Coordinates of C-alpha atoms in Angstrom, one line a residue:
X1 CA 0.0 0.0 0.0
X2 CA 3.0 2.6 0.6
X3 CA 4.2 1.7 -2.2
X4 CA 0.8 2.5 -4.5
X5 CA 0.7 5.9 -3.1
X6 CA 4.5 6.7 -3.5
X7 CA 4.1 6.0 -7.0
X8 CA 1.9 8.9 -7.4
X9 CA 3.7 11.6 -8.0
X10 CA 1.7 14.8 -5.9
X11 CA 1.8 12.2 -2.9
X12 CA 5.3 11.1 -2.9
X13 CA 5.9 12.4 0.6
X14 CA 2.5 10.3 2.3
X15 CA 4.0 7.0 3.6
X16 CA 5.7 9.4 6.0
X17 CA 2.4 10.0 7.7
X18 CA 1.5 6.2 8.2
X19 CA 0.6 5.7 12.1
X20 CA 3.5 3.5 14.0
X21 CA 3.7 1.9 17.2
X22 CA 5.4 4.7 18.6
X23 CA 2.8 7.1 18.0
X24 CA 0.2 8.2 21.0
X25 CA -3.9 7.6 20.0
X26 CA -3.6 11.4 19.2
X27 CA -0.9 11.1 17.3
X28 CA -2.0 8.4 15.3
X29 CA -5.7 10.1 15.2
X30 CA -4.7 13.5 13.4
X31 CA -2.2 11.2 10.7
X32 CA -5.0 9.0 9.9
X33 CA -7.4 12.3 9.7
X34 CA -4.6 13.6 6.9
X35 CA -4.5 10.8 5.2
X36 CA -8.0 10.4 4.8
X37 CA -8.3 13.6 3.3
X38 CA -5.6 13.0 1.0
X39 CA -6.9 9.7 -0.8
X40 CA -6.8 9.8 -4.2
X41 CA -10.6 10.3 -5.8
X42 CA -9.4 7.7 -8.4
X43 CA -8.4 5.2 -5.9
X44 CA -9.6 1.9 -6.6
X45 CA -12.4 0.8 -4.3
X46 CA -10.5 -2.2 -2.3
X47 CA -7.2 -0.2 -2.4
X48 CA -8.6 2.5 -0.1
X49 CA -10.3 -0.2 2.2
X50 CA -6.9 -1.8 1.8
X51 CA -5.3 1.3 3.2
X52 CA -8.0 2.3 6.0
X53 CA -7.2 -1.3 7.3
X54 CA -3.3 -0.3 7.6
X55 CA -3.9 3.0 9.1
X56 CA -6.6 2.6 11.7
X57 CA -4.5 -1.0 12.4
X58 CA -2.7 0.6 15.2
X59 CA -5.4 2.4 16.9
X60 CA -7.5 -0.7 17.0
X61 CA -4.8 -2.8 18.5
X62 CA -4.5 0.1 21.3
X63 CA -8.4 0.3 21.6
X64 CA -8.6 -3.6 22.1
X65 CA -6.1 -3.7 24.9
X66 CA -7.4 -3.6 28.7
X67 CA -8.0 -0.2 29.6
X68 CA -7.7 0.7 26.0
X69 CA -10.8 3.2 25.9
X70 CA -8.3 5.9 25.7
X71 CA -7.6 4.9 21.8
X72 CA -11.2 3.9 21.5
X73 CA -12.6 8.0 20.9
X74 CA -9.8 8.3 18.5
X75 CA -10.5 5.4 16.1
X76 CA -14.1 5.7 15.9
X77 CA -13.6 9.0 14.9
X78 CA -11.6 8.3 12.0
X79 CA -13.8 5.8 11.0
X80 CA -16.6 8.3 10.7
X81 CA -14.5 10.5 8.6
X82 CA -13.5 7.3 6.0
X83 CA -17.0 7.0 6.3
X84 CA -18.7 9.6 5.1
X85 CA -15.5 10.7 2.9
X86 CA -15.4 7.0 0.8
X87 CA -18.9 6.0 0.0
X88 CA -18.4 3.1 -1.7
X89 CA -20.0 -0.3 -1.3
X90 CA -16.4 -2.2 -0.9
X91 CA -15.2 0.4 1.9
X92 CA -18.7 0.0 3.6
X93 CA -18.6 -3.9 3.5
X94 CA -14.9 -3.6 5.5
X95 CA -16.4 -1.0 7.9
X96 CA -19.5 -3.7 8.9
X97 CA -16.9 -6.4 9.1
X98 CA -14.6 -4.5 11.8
X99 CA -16.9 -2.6 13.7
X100 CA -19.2 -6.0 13.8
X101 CA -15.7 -8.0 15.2
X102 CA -14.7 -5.3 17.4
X103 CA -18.4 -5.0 19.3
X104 CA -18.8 -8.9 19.5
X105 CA -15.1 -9.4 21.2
X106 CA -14.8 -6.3 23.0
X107 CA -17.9 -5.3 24.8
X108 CA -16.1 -2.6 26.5
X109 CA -16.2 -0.6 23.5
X110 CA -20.1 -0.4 23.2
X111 CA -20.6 2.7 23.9
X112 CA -18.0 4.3 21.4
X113 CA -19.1 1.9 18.5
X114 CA -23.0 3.2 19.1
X115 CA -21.9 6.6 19.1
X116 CA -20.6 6.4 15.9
X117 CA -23.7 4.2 14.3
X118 CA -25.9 7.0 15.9
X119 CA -23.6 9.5 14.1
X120 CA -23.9 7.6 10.8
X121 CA -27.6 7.6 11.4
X122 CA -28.1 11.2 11.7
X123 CA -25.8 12.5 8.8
X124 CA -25.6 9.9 6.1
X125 CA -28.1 8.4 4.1
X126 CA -27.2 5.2 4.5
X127 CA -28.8 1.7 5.9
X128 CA -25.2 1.0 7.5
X129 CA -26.2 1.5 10.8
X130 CA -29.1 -1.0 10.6
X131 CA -27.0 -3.8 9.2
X132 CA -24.7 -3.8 11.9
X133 CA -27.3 -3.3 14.8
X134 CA -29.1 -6.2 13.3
X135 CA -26.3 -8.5 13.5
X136 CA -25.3 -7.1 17.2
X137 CA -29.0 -8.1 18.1
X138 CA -28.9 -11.4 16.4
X139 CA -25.3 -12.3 18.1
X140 CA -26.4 -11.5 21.8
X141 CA -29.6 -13.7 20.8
X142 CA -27.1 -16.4 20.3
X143 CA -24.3 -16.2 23.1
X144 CA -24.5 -18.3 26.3
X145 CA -26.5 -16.1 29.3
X146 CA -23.5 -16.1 31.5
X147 CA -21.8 -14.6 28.8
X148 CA -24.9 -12.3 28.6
X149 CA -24.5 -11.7 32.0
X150 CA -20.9 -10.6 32.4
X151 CA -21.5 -7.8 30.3
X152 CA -24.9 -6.9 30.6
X153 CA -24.9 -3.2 30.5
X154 CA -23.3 -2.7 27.2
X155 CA -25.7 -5.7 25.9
X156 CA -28.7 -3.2 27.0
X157 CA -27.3 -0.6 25.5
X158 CA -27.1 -2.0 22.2
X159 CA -30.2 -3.2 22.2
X160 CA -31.8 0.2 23.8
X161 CA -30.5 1.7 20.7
X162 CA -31.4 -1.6 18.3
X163 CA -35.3 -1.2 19.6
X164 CA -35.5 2.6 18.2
X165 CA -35.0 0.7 14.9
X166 CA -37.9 -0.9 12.8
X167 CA -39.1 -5.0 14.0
X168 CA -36.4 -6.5 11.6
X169 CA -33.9 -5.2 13.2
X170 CA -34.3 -5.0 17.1
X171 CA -36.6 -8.5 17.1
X172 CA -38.7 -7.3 19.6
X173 CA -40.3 -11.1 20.9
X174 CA -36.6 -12.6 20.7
X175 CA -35.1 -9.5 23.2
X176 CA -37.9 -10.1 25.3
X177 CA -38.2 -13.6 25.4
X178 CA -34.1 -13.1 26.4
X179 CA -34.6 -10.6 28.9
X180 CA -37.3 -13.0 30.8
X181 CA -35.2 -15.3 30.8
X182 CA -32.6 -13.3 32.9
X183 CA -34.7 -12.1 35.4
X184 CA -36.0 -15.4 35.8
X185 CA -32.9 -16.4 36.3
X186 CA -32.4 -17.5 40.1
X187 CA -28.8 -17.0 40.5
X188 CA -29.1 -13.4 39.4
X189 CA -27.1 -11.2 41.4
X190 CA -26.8 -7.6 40.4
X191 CA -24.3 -5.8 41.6
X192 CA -26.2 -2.3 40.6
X193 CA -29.4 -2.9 40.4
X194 CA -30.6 0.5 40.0
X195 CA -28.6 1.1 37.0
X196 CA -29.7 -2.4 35.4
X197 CA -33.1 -1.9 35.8
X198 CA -33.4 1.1 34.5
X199 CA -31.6 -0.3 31.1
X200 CA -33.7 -2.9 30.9
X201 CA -36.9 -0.3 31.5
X202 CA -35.3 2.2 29.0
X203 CA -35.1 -1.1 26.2
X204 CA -38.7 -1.2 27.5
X205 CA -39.8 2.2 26.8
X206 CA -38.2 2.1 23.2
X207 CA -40.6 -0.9 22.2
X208 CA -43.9 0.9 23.8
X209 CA -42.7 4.5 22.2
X210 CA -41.7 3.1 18.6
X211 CA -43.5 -0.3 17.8
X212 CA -46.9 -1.5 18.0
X213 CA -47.1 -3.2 21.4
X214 CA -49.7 -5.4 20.3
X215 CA -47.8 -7.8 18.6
X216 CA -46.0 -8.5 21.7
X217 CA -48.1 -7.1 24.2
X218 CA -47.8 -10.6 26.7
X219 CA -43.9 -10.5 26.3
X220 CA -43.4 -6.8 27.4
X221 CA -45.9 -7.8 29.8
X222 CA -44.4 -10.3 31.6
X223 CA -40.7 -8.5 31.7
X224 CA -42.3 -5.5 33.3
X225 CA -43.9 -7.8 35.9
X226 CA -40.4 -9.8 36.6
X227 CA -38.6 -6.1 36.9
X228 CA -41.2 -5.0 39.4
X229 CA -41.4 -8.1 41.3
X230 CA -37.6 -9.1 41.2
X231 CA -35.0 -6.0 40.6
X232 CA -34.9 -4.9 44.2
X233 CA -34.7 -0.8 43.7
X234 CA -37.9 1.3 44.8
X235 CA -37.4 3.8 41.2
X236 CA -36.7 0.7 39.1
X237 CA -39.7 -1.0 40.8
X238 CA -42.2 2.0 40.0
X239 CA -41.3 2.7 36.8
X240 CA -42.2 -0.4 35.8
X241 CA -45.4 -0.5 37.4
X242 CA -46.1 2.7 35.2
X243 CA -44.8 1.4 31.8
X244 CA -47.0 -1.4 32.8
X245 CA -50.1 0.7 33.8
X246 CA -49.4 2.9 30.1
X247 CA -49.4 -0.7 28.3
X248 CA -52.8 -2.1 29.8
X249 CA -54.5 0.9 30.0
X250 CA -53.7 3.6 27.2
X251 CA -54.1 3.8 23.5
X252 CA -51.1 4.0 21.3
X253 CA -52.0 7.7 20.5
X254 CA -51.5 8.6 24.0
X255 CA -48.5 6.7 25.4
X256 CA -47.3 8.8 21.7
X257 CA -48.5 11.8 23.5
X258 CA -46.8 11.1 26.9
X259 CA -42.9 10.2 25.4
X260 CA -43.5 13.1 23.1
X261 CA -43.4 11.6 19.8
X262 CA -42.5 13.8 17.1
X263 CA -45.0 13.9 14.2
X264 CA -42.4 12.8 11.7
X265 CA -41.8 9.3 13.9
X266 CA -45.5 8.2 13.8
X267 CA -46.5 5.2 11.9
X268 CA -47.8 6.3 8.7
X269 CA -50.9 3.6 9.0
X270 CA -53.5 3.4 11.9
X271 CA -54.1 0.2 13.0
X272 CA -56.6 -2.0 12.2
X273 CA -58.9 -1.6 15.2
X274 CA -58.5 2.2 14.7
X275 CA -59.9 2.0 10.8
X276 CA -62.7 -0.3 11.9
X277 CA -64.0 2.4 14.8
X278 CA -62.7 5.6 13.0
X279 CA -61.1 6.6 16.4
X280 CA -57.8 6.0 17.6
X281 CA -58.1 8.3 20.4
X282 CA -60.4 5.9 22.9
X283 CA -58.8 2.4 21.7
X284 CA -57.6 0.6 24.7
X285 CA -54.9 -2.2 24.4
X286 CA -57.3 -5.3 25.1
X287 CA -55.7 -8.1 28.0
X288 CA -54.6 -11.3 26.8
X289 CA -55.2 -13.8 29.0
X290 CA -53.0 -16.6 29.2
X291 CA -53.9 -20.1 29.3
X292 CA -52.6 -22.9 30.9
X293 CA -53.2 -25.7 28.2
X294 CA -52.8 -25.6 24.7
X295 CA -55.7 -25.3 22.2
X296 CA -54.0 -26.0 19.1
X297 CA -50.8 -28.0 17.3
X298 CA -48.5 -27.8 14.5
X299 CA -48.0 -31.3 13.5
X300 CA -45.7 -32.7 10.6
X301 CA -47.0 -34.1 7.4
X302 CA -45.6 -35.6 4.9
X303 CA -43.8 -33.8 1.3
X304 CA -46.0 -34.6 -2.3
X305 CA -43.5 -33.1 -4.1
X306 CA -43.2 -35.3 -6.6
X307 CA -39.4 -36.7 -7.6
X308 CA -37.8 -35.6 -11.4
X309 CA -36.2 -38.8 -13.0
X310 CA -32.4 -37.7 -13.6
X311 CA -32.0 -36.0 -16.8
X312 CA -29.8 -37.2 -19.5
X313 CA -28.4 -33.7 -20.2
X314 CA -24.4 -33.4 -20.3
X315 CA -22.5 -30.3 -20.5
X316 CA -18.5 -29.1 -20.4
X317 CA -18.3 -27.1 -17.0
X318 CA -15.1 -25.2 -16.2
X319 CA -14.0 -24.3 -13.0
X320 CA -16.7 -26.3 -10.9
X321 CA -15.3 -26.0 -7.6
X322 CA -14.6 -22.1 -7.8
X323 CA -18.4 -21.5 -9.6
X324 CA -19.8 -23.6 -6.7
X325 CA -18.1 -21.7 -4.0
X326 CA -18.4 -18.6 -5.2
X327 CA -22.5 -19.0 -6.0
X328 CA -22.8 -20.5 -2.0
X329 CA -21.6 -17.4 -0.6
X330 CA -25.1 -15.3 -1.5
X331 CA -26.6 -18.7 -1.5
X332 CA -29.6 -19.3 1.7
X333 CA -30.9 -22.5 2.2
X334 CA -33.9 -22.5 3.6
X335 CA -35.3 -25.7 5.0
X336 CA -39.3 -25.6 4.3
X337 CA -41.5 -28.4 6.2
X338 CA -45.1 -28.7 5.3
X339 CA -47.2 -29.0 8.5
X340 CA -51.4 -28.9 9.5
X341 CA -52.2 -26.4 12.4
X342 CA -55.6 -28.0 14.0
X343 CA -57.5 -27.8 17.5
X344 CA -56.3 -30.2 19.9
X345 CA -58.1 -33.6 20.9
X346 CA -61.2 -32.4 23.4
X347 CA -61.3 -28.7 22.9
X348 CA -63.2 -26.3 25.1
X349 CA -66.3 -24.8 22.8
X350 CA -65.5 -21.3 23.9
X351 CA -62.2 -22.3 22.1
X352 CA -63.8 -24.0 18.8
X353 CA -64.2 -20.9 16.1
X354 CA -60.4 -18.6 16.2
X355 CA -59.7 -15.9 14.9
X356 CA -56.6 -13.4 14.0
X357 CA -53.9 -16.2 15.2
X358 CA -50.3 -15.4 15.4
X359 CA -48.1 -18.2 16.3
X360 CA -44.7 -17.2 17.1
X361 CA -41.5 -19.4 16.4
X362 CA -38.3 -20.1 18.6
X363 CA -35.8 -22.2 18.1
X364 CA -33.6 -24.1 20.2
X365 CA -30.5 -24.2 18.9
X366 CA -31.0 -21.0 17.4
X367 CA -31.8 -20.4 13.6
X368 CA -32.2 -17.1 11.9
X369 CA -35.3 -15.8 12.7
X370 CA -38.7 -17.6 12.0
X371 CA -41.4 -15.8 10.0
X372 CA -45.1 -15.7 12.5
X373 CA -48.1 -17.7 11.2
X374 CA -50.9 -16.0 10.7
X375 CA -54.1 -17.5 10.1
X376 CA -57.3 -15.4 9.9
X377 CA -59.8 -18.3 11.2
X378 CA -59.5 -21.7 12.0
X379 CA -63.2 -23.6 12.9
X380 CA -63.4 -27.0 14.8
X381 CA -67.0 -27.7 14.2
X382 CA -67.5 -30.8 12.2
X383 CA -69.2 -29.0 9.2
X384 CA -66.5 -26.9 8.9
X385 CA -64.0 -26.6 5.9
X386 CA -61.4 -24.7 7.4
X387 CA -61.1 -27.4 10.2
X388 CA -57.0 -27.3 9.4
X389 CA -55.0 -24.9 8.1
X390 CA -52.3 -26.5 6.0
X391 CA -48.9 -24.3 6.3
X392 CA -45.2 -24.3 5.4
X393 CA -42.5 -23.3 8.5
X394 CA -39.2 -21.8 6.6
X395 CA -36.0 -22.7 8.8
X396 CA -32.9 -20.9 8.0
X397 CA -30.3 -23.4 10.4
X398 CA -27.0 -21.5 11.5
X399 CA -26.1 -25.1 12.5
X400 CA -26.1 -28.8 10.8
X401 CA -27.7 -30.1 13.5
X402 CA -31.3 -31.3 14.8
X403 CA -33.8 -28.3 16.0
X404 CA -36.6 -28.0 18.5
X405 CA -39.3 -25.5 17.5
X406 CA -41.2 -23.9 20.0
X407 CA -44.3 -22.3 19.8
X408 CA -46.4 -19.2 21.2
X409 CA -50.3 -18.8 20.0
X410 CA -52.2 -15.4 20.3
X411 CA -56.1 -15.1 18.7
X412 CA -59.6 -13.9 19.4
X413 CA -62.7 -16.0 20.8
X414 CA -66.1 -16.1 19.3
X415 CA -66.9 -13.7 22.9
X416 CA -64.1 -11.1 21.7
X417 CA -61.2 -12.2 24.6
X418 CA -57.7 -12.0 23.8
X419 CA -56.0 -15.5 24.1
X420 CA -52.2 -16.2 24.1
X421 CA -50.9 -20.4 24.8
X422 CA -47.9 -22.3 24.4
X423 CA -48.4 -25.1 21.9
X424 CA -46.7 -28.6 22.2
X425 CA -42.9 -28.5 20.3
X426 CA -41.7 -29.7 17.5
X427 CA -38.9 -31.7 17.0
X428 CA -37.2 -31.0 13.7
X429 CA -35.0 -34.4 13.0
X430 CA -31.0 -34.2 11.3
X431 CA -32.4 -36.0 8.2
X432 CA -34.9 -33.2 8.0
X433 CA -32.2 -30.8 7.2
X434 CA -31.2 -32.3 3.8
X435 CA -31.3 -30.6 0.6
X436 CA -29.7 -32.1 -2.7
X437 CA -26.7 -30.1 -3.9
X438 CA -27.7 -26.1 -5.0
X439 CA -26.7 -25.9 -8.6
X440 CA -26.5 -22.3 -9.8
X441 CA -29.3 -21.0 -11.8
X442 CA -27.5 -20.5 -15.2
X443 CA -27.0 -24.5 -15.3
X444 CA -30.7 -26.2 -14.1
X445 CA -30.9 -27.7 -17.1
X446 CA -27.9 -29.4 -16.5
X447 CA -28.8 -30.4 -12.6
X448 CA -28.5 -33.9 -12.6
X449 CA -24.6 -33.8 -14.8
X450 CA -23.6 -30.9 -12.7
X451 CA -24.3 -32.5 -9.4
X452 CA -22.5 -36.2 -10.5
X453 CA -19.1 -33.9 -11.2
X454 CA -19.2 -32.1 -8.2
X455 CA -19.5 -35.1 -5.9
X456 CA -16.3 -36.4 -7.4
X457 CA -14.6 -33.3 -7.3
X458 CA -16.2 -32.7 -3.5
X459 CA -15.2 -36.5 -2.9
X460 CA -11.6 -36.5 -3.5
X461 CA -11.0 -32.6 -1.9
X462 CA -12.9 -33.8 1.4
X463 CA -10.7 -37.1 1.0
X464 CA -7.1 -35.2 1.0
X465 CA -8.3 -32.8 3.5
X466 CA -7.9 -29.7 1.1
X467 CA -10.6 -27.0 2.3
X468 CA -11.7 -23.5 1.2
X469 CA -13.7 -23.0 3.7
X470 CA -13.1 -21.8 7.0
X471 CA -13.2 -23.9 10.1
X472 CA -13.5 -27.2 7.9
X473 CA -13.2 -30.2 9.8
X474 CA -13.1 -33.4 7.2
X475 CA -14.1 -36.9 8.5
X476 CA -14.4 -39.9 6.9
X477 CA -16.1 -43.1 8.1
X478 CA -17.8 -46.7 7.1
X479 CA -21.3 -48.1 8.5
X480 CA -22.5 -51.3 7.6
X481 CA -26.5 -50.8 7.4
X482 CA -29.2 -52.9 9.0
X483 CA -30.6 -54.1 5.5
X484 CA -30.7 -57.4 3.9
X485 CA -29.3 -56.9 0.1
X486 CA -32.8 -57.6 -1.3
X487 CA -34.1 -54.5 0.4
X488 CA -31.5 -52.3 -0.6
X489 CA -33.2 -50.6 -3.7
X490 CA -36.3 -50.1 -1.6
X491 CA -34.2 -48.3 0.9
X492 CA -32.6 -46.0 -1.5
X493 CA -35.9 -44.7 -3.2
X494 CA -37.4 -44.5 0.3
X495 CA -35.0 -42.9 2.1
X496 CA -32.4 -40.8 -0.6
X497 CA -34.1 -40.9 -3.7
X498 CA -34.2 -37.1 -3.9
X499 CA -30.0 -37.1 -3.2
X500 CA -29.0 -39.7 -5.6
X501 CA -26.5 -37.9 -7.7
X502 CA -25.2 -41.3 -9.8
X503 CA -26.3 -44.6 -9.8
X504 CA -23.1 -46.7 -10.8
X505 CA -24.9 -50.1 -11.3
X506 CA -28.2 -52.1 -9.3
X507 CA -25.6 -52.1 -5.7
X508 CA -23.8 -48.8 -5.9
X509 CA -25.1 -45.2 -5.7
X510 CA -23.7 -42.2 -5.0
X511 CA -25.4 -40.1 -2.6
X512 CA -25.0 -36.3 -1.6
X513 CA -26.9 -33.8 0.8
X514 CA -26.3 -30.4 1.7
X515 CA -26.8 -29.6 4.9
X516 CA -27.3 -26.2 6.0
X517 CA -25.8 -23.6 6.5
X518 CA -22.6 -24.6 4.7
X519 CA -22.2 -28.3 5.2
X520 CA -22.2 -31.4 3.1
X521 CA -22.7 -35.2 3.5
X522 CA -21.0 -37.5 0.8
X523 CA -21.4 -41.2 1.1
X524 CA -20.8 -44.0 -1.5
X525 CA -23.4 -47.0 -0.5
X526 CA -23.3 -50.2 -2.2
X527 CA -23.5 -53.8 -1.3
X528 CA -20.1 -55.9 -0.3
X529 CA -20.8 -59.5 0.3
X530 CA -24.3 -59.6 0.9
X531 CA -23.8 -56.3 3.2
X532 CA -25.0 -52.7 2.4
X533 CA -21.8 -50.5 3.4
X534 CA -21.8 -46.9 3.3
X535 CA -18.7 -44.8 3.1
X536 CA -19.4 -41.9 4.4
X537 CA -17.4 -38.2 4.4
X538 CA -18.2 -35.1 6.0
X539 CA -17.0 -31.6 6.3
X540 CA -17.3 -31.3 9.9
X541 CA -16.5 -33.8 12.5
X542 CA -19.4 -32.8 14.7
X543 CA -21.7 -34.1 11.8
X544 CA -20.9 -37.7 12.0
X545 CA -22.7 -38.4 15.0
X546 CA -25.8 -37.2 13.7
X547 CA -25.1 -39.4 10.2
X548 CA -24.6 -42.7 12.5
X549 CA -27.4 -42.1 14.6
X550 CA -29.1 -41.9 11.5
X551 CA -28.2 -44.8 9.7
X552 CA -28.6 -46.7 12.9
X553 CA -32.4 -46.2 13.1
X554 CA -33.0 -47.4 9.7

């Protein structure tokens, strides 16, 4: 990098002003502020990333070492100004990388990084700020509660400043859900509870000044009955018997009118209650009462998707590995199982006609977040045609492995009540997660050729442990399969017709999933002796468990 701008000839004198070691926060803050200023406007777009790296590369060492908040104002300072000096898509894309590595491994630095994000908000046009908030939110979701815990006050203050941000980003029922969880927890011992409280009533206040509580009126509920009942502070404890009073007993215009809402941060759309009376003005937030027992299910049914022959299609592809690769990076899996929402066995008749349900997904381990189902009626009565509702539950795993889904209903009754129950889980199982291997969209036609090329190339890179990807684990194993050799074709249409990429002869196939997010399963199964072997590869150790237990309860 010295040596691009050296070989321009009005800069020839810049290298001098790169930051070194010996150079103070200040020091380093005012070179870096030159330097920005002095960046060629035909720089290329990943040169001038390139060279933000190297000069902001010292300040972030200082900023990330204990009791390094001194370098901390310095470096997000400089950011800004590469911020809102190079606004290009490349420079933005390094920004969210850093800032989102620094926040996740240095808590301590909160407070600085939201400064900046609230400075980006306020004077550039720019979604930045959202992006990275989203993926702050969507870590803390994710990490351990002790590790929740040991940092809890810069947590709240990140999501304080996520929840002034639309639903997508702040995940209103996820935060909550969390923060229930911690003040249910019985080993919690704050050290200041006055100061935590009042966080976790300020994240609070953001969700009943800026969303529509209805959605998740019974979450915000519930945490501002656990702070009341188990922060032990008189002002935290009264505050939150007044947010609570404003949420049960005031419209959304007027908890607007006692925050002070400006006119430009109103929602643009009443709600639907309000259209229906023509006044906002006397709506009350109805009470959901919750019940004790379930009234409906989500249970699993089976795919009719019907199963293409393989195509006889062939095609010269060049550079397989590196166009597969490169089209999984913007690739998504998404796992979609069909499944019939009904009334449980011996419903209550006040419970038989529903209306306006919302069921609310949460998974365990945790996926990306799970759209709501929402059904406008659902009838039990025996003449009924809409006695099930058939519906489709999109899973976007951040893990290969098995997932329990967990349920939260809200609907109306025939008599106008407010209802909100937990419905039984669902267990989604490892072979579940399968998908046949994503071809990219310019080659469908040539699926089935495309797929049998890539499982060799796959097989012999997992084989000699070469890997592109990060954190790949290769590991390769045999299982001998509890099938009789005259049952072997009847277990391979039954059980991996969909993954068959190449069917060698009557007793050998080649078989390959993808699991999601990232992952594959390769295995070779044929018969040896009368036996039905499968050889099996993986691209993470951790999977191979899952693949035996698998084969094992065939």
């Amino acid at each position: 990098m010295k040596n691009y701008f050296s070989s321009q000839s009005h800069y020839s004198d810049l290298p001098i002003l790169l930051p070194t070691p010996f150079d103070g926060p200040l020091t380093q803050e005012k070179k870096s502020y030159v330097l920005a200023l002095c960046i060629p406007s035909n720089t290329k777009e990943n040169l001038a990333a390139e060279f933000l790296n190297e000069t902001v590369n010292g300040l972030i060492k200082c900023s990330l070492l204990p009791g390094g908040t001194k370098a901390a104002p310095s470096l997000f300072r400089i950011l800004f100004v590469y911020f809102s000096s190079c606004k290009s898509e490349i420079m933005h894309n390094f920004m969210y990388r850093l800032l989102s590595g620094i926040m996740k491994t240095s808590p301590h630095l909160m407070s600085y990084a939201l400064s900046f994000l609230q400075a980006v908000r306020n004077e550039c046009q720019s979604n930045f700020h959202e992006r990275v908030l989203s993926h702050l939110v969507e870590h803390i979701l994710s990490i351990p509660m002790k590790q929740f815990t040991s940092n809890l006050e810069c947590y709240l203050a990140v999501l304080e400043c996520a929840s002034q941000e639309c639903a997508s980003v702040c995940r209103p029922r996820g935060v909550l859900k969390l923060l229930q969880k911690l003040l249910n927890n019985a080993d919690l011992k704050l050290r200041n509870a006055w100061s935590i409280g009042n966080d976790i009533l300020s994240v609070c206040r953001s969700f009943l000044k800026y969303h529509d509580v209805q959605i998740f009126y019974y979450d915000l509920a519930e945490v501002l009955c656990l702070v009341s009942q188990n922060i032990n502070d008189t002002d935290v404890k009264d505050r939150a018997k007044i947010y609570y009073s404003m949420l049960t007993s005031l419209s959304k215009l007027k908890v607007q009118a006692i925050f002070q809402l400006r006119a430009s941060e109103k929602d643009a759309t009443s709600a639907l209650s309000s259209f229906v009376t023509g006044n906002d003005a006397g709506q009350f937030v109805s009470n959901i009462q919750k019940l004790s027992k379930p009234v409906l299910e989500l249970v699993r049914c089976e795919q009719n998707e019907s199963i293409k022959g393989m195509s006889t299609k062939q095609s010269d592809f060049s550079s397989i590995l590196d166009t597969y690769y490169q089209y999984l990076e913007n690739y998504e899996p998404i796992v979609k199982l069909p499944c019939i929402l009904k009334h449980v066995e011996n419903v209550d008749e006040a419970f038989a006609d529903l209306y306006s349900i919302v069921i609310t997904i949460h998974s365990y381990p945790a996926t990306k977040e799970i759209a709501s189902i929402e059904v406008p009626v659902l009838r039990n009565s025996v003449t009924s045609e809409k006695k099930e509702q058939k519906i489709y539950l999109s899973i976007v795993p951040v893990e290969p492995y098995p997932i329990t889904l967990h349920f939260e209903a809200e609907f109306t009754c025939r008599n106008g009540c407010s209802y909100t129950c937990d419905l039984p889980s669902l267990d989604i199982k490892f072979e579940d997660l399968f998908m046949p291997l994503p071809v990219p969209v310019s080659l469908e036609q040539f699926a089935d050729s495309w797929r049998q090329k890539l499982f060799e190339i796959l097989w012999e890179e997992f084989s000699q442990g070469k890997s592109r990807e990060k954190n790949s684990n290769y590991c390769q194993s045999s299982f001998c399969l509890n099938t009789k050799k005259e049952n072997f074709t009847t277990l391979i249409d039954l059980k991996w017709k969909a993954y068959i990429v190449s069917k060698l002869n009557d007793l050998a196939y080649n078989v390959a999933m993808y699991l999601p997010p990232k992952n594959h399963l390769l295995m070779k199964i044929s018969v040896v002796n009368g036996k039905v072997f499968a050889n099996i590869i993986v691209d993470k150790s951790n999977i191979l468990p899952w693949v035996t237990l698998s084969l094992q309860s065939m």
